[in-house]
Amino acid sequence: MTDTEALRATPLRALHQELGGRLVDFAGWELPVQYEGVIAEHTWCRSSAALFDVSHMGVVELRPGAGSGGVAAVAEALEAVTPAAVTSLEPGRQRYALLTTDEGGIIDDLMVTNRGDHLVAVVNASRRDVDLAHLRERLGATGVEVIERTDVALLALQGPRAVDALARLVPTAAGLVFMDHVIVADGATLPNGTVTGPLGVARSGYTGEDGFELTVAADRADALARALLAQPEVRPAGLGARDTLRLEAGLPLYGHDIDLITSPIEADLAWSIPKRRRDDGRFPGAARIRAELADGPSRRRVGLSVEGRRPVRDGAALRTVDGAPAGTVTSGGYGPTVEAPVAMGYVPAALAGEGQILIADVRGTDVSVCVSPLPFTPHRYVRGAK
Amino acid sequence: MLTPTELRYSQDHEWVRVDGNRARIGITDFAQDALGDVVYLDLPAVGTAIGAGDKIGEVESTKTVSEIYAPVAGKIVEVNPDLVDAPERVNADPYGEGWICVIELSSEFDPSDLMDASSYIQMTEA
């Protein structure tokens, strides 16, 4: 980003400033990295409920063209660009999916929701332009309309008490289970008795905690955020805490833990490719992905617990105790809930077993790390019987 | 932001408290606030001889790593042992319990080598 390009502001920018948020450039967006402090916000999210502004993420509607086969045709078209199952995604449900390259790398990871008559994909801020171009190119011939929504804001309310806070404003929220999505016509009831109007409510998030992701008209976002922050359970949290929360939860971050080179299998995301898709192989990169499913990948994304207190960060080289190269750290830092440094990285498959000791080079200092199961903190999603 | 008037300050956001031929140093309130939650310090070894401006350690917060430079020349004679298990003291009390080390000065201290509080405040507000 050059200084001639202005940072983009979300509808909550004034609120962030008012709350004392420390605004930084994140993927071209002016967003708070923290308010009172990363550790306090992280800990509050794990114990109560934290409100994050995630409006920098891209909201992409995928709508059936006139005279086409409706949402089923859109789902079928989307399966041509992802190895996830989309045609089996029921209305009111959402699912994690990867856009893959023809070589089996990852263009982006996204959340796909079936909204009944169309699909919505929520994509990473840093990838929205790439994703839009890719979707338009690959889906153009199918008649699917690819529409970027820039008139909405996205809020994430995360933590074990998020449901208590949100249900006071949107009673319907309490009835949802993990990965459910509903559009509430009246939306949230505000303290002055008015309503926000249509609100997308999904029981999902990227912290490992129970929680919700809310889609609201940009001009109602400030009022909704203030109403949520008025609930005793809720405090604001910035991108710093969002990163430490997702790291402890073992969730990959695009551009760090997954990218155009890493495959879904190397990234330990094979769970997002169900049997039907493995069998049909009608997705980009199928040759590499199916070969890695059959024979195992040459390297794997693993968790790394760190000996001592010194954080091991993105980019640190790994080697065996005998000095042989053993991969690279792709995410790392202090885990406030674990109360110790934690990291993720790619290691050769032969060294990916739990308990494997490796050495990380932290700016010239050797730090001992141990391959560990992910997540570092257990996921606490509220799953239904479905 | 606290900037005690009895201390001297470096361009690199360290404070210095001189007592005879010894200088106690730490990082300023401005620096700890900019760093955010401190989670680790790489401290110098006692006995190390250092020149003014030499890198003597690192301070890491949840988001970033920053170098610590010696604001004066001499020899490290003491490091704060409590920061190993309680690095957050740098945030909570940067001029007190969050001190980093003590340097035995190799020559007489010249206060004009460093900034006074008002110059440091001016620099951080610029």
Short mmCIF file of N, CA and C in Angstrom, two decimals, chain B residues 19-68:
data_model
loop_
_atom_site.label_atom_id
_atom_site.label_comp_id
_atom_site.label_asym_id
_atom_site.label_seq_id
_atom_site.Cartn_x
_atom_site.Cartn_y
_atom_site.Cartn_z
N ASP B 19 22.94 6.51 39.68
CA ASP B 19 23.22 6.59 41.11
C ASP B 19 24.71 6.28 41.26
N GLY B 20 25.52 7.34 41.45
CA GLY B 20 26.97 7.14 41.52
C GLY B 20 27.48 6.64 40.17
N ASN B 21 28.20 5.48 40.18
CA ASN B 21 28.73 4.97 38.90
C ASN B 21 27.84 3.88 38.33
N ARG B 22 26.59 3.84 38.80
CA ARG B 22 25.67 2.81 38.30
C ARG B 22 24.44 3.46 37.64
N ALA B 23 24.01 2.86 36.56
CA ALA B 23 22.83 3.35 35.85
C ALA B 23 21.81 2.21 35.74
N ARG B 24 20.64 2.45 36.32
CA ARG B 24 19.55 1.48 36.18
C ARG B 24 18.76 1.88 34.94
N ILE B 25 18.40 0.92 34.09
CA ILE B 25 17.69 1.26 32.86
C ILE B 25 16.42 0.42 32.70
N GLY B 26 15.54 0.95 31.89
CA GLY B 26 14.32 0.23 31.55
C GLY B 26 13.73 0.85 30.29
N ILE B 27 12.53 0.41 29.90
CA ILE B 27 11.89 1.06 28.77
C ILE B 27 10.79 1.99 29.28
N THR B 28 10.51 3.03 28.52
CA THR B 28 9.60 4.07 28.99
C THR B 28 8.14 3.62 28.96
N ASP B 29 7.33 4.39 29.65
CA ASP B 29 5.89 4.15 29.64
C ASP B 29 5.35 4.26 28.21
N PHE B 30 5.86 5.25 27.47
CA PHE B 30 5.47 5.41 26.06
C PHE B 30 5.79 4.14 25.28
N ALA B 31 6.97 3.57 25.50
CA ALA B 31 7.41 2.37 24.76
C ALA B 31 6.56 1.17 25.12
N GLN B 32 6.31 0.96 26.42
CA GLN B 32 5.53 -0.22 26.81
C GLN B 32 4.10 -0.11 26.28
N ASP B 33 3.57 1.11 26.25
CA ASP B 33 2.21 1.29 25.74
C ASP B 33 2.15 1.00 24.25
N ALA B 34 3.18 1.45 23.52
CA ALA B 34 3.21 1.20 22.07
C ALA B 34 3.38 -0.29 21.77
N LEU B 35 4.16 -0.98 22.59
CA LEU B 35 4.40 -2.42 22.35
C LEU B 35 3.16 -3.25 22.64
N GLY B 36 2.41 -2.87 23.66
CA GLY B 36 1.31 -3.71 24.12
C GLY B 36 1.83 -4.75 25.10
N ASP B 37 1.00 -5.76 25.39
CA ASP B 37 1.33 -6.75 26.42
C ASP B 37 2.69 -7.40 26.19
N VAL B 38 3.62 -7.20 27.12
CA VAL B 38 4.95 -7.81 27.01
C VAL B 38 4.86 -9.26 27.49
N VAL B 39 5.36 -10.18 26.68
CA VAL B 39 5.27 -11.61 27.02
C VAL B 39 6.64 -12.27 27.19
N TYR B 40 7.70 -11.59 26.77
CA TYR B 40 9.04 -12.20 26.89
C TYR B 40 10.11 -11.13 26.79
N LEU B 41 11.17 -11.29 27.59
CA LEU B 41 12.35 -10.42 27.43
C LEU B 41 13.58 -11.29 27.29
N ASP B 42 14.40 -10.93 26.31
CA ASP B 42 15.71 -11.55 26.17
C ASP B 42 16.68 -10.59 26.84
N LEU B 43 17.18 -10.98 28.02
CA LEU B 43 17.96 -10.05 28.84
C LEU B 43 19.45 -10.28 28.65
N PRO B 44 20.26 -9.25 28.84
CA PRO B 44 21.71 -9.41 28.70
C PRO B 44 22.27 -10.25 29.85
N ALA B 45 23.48 -10.81 29.64
CA ALA B 45 24.13 -11.59 30.69
C ALA B 45 24.94 -10.66 31.59
N VAL B 46 24.89 -10.92 32.88
CA VAL B 46 25.71 -10.15 33.82
C VAL B 46 27.18 -10.32 33.45
N GLY B 47 27.91 -9.21 33.47
CA GLY B 47 29.33 -9.25 33.13
C GLY B 47 29.64 -8.78 31.72
N THR B 48 28.60 -8.64 30.89
CA THR B 48 28.82 -8.23 29.50
C THR B 48 29.25 -6.76 29.44
N ALA B 49 30.32 -6.50 28.70
CA ALA B 49 30.75 -5.11 28.47
C ALA B 49 29.99 -4.58 27.25
N ILE B 50 29.48 -3.35 27.38
CA ILE B 50 28.68 -2.81 26.28
C ILE B 50 29.02 -1.34 26.03
N GLY B 51 28.87 -0.95 24.75
CA GLY B 51 29.04 0.45 24.38
C GLY B 51 27.67 1.11 24.29
N ALA B 52 27.65 2.44 24.39
CA ALA B 52 26.38 3.16 24.27
C ALA B 52 25.81 2.91 22.88
N GLY B 53 24.52 2.52 22.84
CA GLY B 53 23.87 2.26 21.56
C GLY B 53 23.92 0.79 21.15
N ASP B 54 24.68 -0.03 21.89
CA ASP B 54 24.74 -1.47 21.55
C ASP B 54 23.40 -2.14 21.85
N LYS B 55 23.05 -3.13 21.03
CA LYS B 55 21.87 -3.93 21.33
C LYS B 55 22.18 -4.84 22.51
N ILE B 56 21.35 -4.79 23.54
CA ILE B 56 21.61 -5.64 24.70
C ILE B 56 20.50 -6.65 24.96
N GLY B 57 19.44 -6.59 24.19
CA GLY B 57 18.38 -7.56 24.41
C GLY B 57 17.18 -7.29 23.53
N GLU B 58 16.10 -8.04 23.80
CA GLU B 58 14.85 -7.88 23.03
C GLU B 58 13.67 -7.88 24.00
N VAL B 59 12.67 -7.13 23.63
CA VAL B 59 11.42 -7.18 24.38
C VAL B 59 10.33 -7.56 23.38
N GLU B 60 9.56 -8.60 23.74
CA GLU B 60 8.52 -9.10 22.83
C GLU B 60 7.15 -8.89 23.43
N SER B 61 6.25 -8.36 22.62
CA SER B 61 4.85 -8.26 23.04
C SER B 61 4.06 -9.30 22.26
N THR B 62 2.74 -9.33 22.50
CA THR B 62 1.91 -10.29 21.77
C THR B 62 2.05 -10.10 20.27
N LYS B 63 2.31 -8.85 19.83
CA LYS B 63 2.30 -8.58 18.39
C LYS B 63 3.67 -8.36 17.77
N THR B 64 4.69 -7.99 18.56
CA THR B 64 5.92 -7.55 17.90
C THR B 64 7.16 -7.79 18.76
N VAL B 65 8.31 -7.74 18.11
CA VAL B 65 9.60 -7.87 18.77
C VAL B 65 10.35 -6.56 18.61
N SER B 66 10.91 -6.04 19.71
CA SER B 66 11.63 -4.77 19.64
C SER B 66 12.98 -4.94 20.34
N GLU B 67 14.01 -4.25 19.84
CA GLU B 67 15.34 -4.39 20.42
C GLU B 67 15.52 -3.41 21.57
N ILE B 68 16.34 -3.82 22.52
CA ILE B 68 16.70 -2.94 23.63
C ILE B 68 18.16 -2.52 23.42
#
